[in-house]
Short mmCIF file of C-alpha atoms and ligand atoms in Angstrom, two decimals:
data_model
loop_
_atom_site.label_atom_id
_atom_site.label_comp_id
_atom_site.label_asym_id
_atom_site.label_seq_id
_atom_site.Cartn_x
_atom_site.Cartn_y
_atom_site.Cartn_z
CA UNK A 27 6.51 -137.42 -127.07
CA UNK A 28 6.67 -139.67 -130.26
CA UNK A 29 8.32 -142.38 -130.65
CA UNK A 30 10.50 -142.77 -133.98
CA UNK A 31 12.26 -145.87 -135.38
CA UNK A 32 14.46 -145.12 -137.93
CA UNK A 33 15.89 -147.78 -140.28
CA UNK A 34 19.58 -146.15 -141.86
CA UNK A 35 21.05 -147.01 -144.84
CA UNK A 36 23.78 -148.79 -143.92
CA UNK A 37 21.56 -150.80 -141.71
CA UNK A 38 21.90 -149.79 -138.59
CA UNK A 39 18.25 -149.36 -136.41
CA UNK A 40 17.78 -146.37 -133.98
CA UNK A 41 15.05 -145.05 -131.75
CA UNK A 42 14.58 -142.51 -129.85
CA UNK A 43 11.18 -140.08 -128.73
CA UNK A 44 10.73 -136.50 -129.86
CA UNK A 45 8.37 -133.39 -129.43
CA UNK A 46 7.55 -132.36 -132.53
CA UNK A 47 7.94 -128.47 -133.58
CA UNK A 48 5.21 -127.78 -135.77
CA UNK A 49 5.12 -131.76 -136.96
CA UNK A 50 8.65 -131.31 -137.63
CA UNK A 51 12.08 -132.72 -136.31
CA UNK A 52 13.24 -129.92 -133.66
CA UNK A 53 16.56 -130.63 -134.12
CA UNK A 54 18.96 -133.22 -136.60
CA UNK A 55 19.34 -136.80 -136.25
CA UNK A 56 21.85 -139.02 -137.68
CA UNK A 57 22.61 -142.49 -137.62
CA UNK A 58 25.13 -143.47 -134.78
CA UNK A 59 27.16 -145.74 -136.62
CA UNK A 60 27.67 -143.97 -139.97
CA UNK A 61 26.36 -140.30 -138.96
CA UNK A 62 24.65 -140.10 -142.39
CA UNK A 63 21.69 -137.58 -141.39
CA UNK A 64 17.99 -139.19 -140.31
CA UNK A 65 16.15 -136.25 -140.34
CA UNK A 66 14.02 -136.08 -143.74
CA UNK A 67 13.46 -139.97 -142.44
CA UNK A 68 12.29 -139.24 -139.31
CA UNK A 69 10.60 -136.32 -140.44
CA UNK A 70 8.33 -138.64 -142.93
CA UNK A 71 7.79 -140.81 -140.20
CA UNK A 72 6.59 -138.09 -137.77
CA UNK A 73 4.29 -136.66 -140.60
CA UNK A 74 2.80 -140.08 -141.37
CA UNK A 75 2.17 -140.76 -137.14
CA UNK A 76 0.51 -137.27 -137.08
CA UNK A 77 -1.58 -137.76 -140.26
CA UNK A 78 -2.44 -141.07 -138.36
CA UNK A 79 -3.93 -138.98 -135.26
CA UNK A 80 -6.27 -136.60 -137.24
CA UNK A 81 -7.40 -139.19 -139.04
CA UNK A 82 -11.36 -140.09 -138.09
CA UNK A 83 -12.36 -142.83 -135.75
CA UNK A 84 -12.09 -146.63 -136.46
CA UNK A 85 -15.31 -148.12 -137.39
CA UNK A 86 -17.14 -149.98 -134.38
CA UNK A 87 -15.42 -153.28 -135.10
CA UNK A 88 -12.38 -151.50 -133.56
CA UNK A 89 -13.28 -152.70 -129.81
CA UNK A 90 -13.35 -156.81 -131.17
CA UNK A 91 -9.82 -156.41 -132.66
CA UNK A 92 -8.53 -154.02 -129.79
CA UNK A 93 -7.22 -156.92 -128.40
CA UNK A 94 -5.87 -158.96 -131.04
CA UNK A 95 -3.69 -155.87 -132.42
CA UNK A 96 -3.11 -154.00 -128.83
CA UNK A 97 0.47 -156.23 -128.97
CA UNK A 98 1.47 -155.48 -132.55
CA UNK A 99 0.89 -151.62 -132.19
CA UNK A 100 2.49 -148.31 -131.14
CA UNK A 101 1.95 -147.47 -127.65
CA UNK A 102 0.53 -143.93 -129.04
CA UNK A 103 -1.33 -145.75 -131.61
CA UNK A 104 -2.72 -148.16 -128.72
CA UNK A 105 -4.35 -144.78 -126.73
CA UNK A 106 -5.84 -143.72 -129.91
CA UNK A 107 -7.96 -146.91 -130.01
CA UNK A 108 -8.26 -146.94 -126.72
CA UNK A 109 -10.17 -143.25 -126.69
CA UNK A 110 -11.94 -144.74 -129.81
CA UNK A 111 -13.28 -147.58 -128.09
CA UNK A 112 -14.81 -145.80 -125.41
CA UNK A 113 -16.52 -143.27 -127.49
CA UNK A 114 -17.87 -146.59 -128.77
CA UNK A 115 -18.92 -148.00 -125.63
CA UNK A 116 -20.64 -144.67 -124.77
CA UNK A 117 -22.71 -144.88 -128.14
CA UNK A 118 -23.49 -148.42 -127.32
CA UNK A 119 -24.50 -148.09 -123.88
CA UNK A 120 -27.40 -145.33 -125.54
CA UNK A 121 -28.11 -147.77 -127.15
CA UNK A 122 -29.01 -150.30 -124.67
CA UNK A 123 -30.78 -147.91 -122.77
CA UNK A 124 -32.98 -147.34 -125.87
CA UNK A 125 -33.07 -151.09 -126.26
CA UNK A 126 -34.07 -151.93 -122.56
CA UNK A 127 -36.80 -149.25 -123.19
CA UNK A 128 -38.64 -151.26 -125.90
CA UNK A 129 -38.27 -154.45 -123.35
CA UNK A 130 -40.32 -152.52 -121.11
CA UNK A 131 -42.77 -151.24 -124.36
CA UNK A 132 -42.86 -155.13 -125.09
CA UNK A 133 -43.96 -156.89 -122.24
CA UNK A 134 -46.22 -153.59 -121.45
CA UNK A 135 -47.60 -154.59 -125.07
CA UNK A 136 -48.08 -158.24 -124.17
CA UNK A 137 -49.31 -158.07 -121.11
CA UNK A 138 -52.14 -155.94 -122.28
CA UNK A 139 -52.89 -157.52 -125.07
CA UNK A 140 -53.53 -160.58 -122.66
CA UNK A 141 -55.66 -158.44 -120.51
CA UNK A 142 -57.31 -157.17 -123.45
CA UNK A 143 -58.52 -160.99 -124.92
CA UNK A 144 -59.39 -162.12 -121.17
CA UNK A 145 -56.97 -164.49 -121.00
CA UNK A 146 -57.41 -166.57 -117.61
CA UNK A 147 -54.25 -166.57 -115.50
CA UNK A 148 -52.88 -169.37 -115.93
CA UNK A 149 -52.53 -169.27 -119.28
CA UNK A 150 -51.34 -165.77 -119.18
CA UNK A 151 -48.44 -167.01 -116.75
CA UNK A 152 -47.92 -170.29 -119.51
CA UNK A 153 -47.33 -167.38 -122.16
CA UNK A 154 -45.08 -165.49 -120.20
CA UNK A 155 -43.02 -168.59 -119.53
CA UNK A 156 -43.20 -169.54 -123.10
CA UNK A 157 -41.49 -166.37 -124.13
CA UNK A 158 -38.80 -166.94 -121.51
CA UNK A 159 -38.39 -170.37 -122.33
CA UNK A 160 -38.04 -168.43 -126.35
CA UNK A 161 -35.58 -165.85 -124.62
CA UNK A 162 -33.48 -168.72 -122.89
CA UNK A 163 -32.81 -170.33 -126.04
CA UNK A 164 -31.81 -167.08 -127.77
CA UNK A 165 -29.65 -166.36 -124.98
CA UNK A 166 -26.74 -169.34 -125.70
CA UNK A 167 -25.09 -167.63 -128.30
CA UNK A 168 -25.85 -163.32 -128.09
CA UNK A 169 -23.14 -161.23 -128.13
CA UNK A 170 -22.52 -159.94 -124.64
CA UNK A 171 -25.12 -156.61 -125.14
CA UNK A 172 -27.62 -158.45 -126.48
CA UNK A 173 -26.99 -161.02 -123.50
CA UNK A 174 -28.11 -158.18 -121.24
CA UNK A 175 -30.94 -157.06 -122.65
CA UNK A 176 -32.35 -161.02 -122.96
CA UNK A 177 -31.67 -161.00 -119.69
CA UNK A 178 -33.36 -157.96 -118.47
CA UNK A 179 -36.29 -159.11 -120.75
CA UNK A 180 -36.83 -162.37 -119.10
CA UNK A 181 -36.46 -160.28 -115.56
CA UNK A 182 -39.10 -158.57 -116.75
CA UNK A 183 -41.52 -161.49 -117.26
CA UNK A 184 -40.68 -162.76 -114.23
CA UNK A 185 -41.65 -159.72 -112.64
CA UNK A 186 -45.01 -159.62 -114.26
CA UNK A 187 -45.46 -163.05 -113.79
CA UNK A 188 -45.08 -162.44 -109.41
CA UNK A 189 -47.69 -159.33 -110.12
CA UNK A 190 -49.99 -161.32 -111.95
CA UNK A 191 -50.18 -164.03 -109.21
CA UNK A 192 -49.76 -161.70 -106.63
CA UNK A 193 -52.96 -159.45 -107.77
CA UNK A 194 -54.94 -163.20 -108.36
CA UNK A 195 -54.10 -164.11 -105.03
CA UNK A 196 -55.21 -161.20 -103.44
CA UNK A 197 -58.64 -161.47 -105.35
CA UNK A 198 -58.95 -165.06 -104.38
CA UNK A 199 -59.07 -163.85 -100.47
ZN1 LIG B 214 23.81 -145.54 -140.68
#
């Protein structure tokens, strides 16, 4: 069902919701207060609602304004974004998977290259700190994806950080 607001002539407004028949009116309209005929109006606005629906997907920056438009829009026009913005989130959450991958491939990178130079310990745990201490900072003022992954990142270090003394104190004993 579509829903079809038709402004008459003589300036009366009337609604109402129709099935289309092959993106056409199934049956007449006309206005209720001067019965002039709606039809070729509400058949324009049923073409231009179903050119609306074929048309490709809103760019990415759909999901920010989702919300600031959800109240000025169509309910059917409101389920189009809606669809929209979760083919978007899908994409996105690739993405971060991707993204959380080359956390992994960085520390991996850094903690090797450590190893690699001989660093002592403790100032193998100082450079892990530092780059959490460089991660907390970027972390005020990420976007909520990026947020994660900063996140995950300094999880990370930490992580290494417990190995790292973990394996020292074991060679200690
Ligand atoms: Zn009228």
């Amino acid at each position: 069902m579509i829903p079809v607001k038709i402004f008459c002539g003589c300036g009366q407004k009337y609604a109402f919701e129709v099935e289309p028949v092959n993106n056409l009116m199934p049956v007449p309209v006309a206005c209720p207060v001067c019965k002039r005929d709606g039809t070729a109006a509400a058949n324009e606005i049923l073409a231009r609602i179903l050119k609306g629906k074929t048309q490709p997907l809103p760019p990415p920056s759909v999901n920010n304004l989702l919300n600031s438009v959800q109240a000025r829009l169509e309910p059917h026009l409101v389920d189009a974004l809606k669809s929209a913005v979760v083919q978007e989130l899908a994409a996105q959450r690739k993405e971060l998977i991707a993204a959380q991958q080359a956390a992994a491939a960085e520390l991996t990178e850094l903690a090797h290259r450590l190893e690699t130079v001989q660093t002592p310990l403790l100032d193998r745990l100082q450079t892990y700190e530092q780059r959490i201490q460089e991660l907390e900072r970027d972390l005020a003022d990420q976007s909520k994806e990026n947020r994660e992954l900063l996140k995950l990142k300094i999880d990370l270090l930490r992580q290494q950080i417990q190995t790292e003394q973990g394996a020292s104190r074991v060679n200690f004993n």
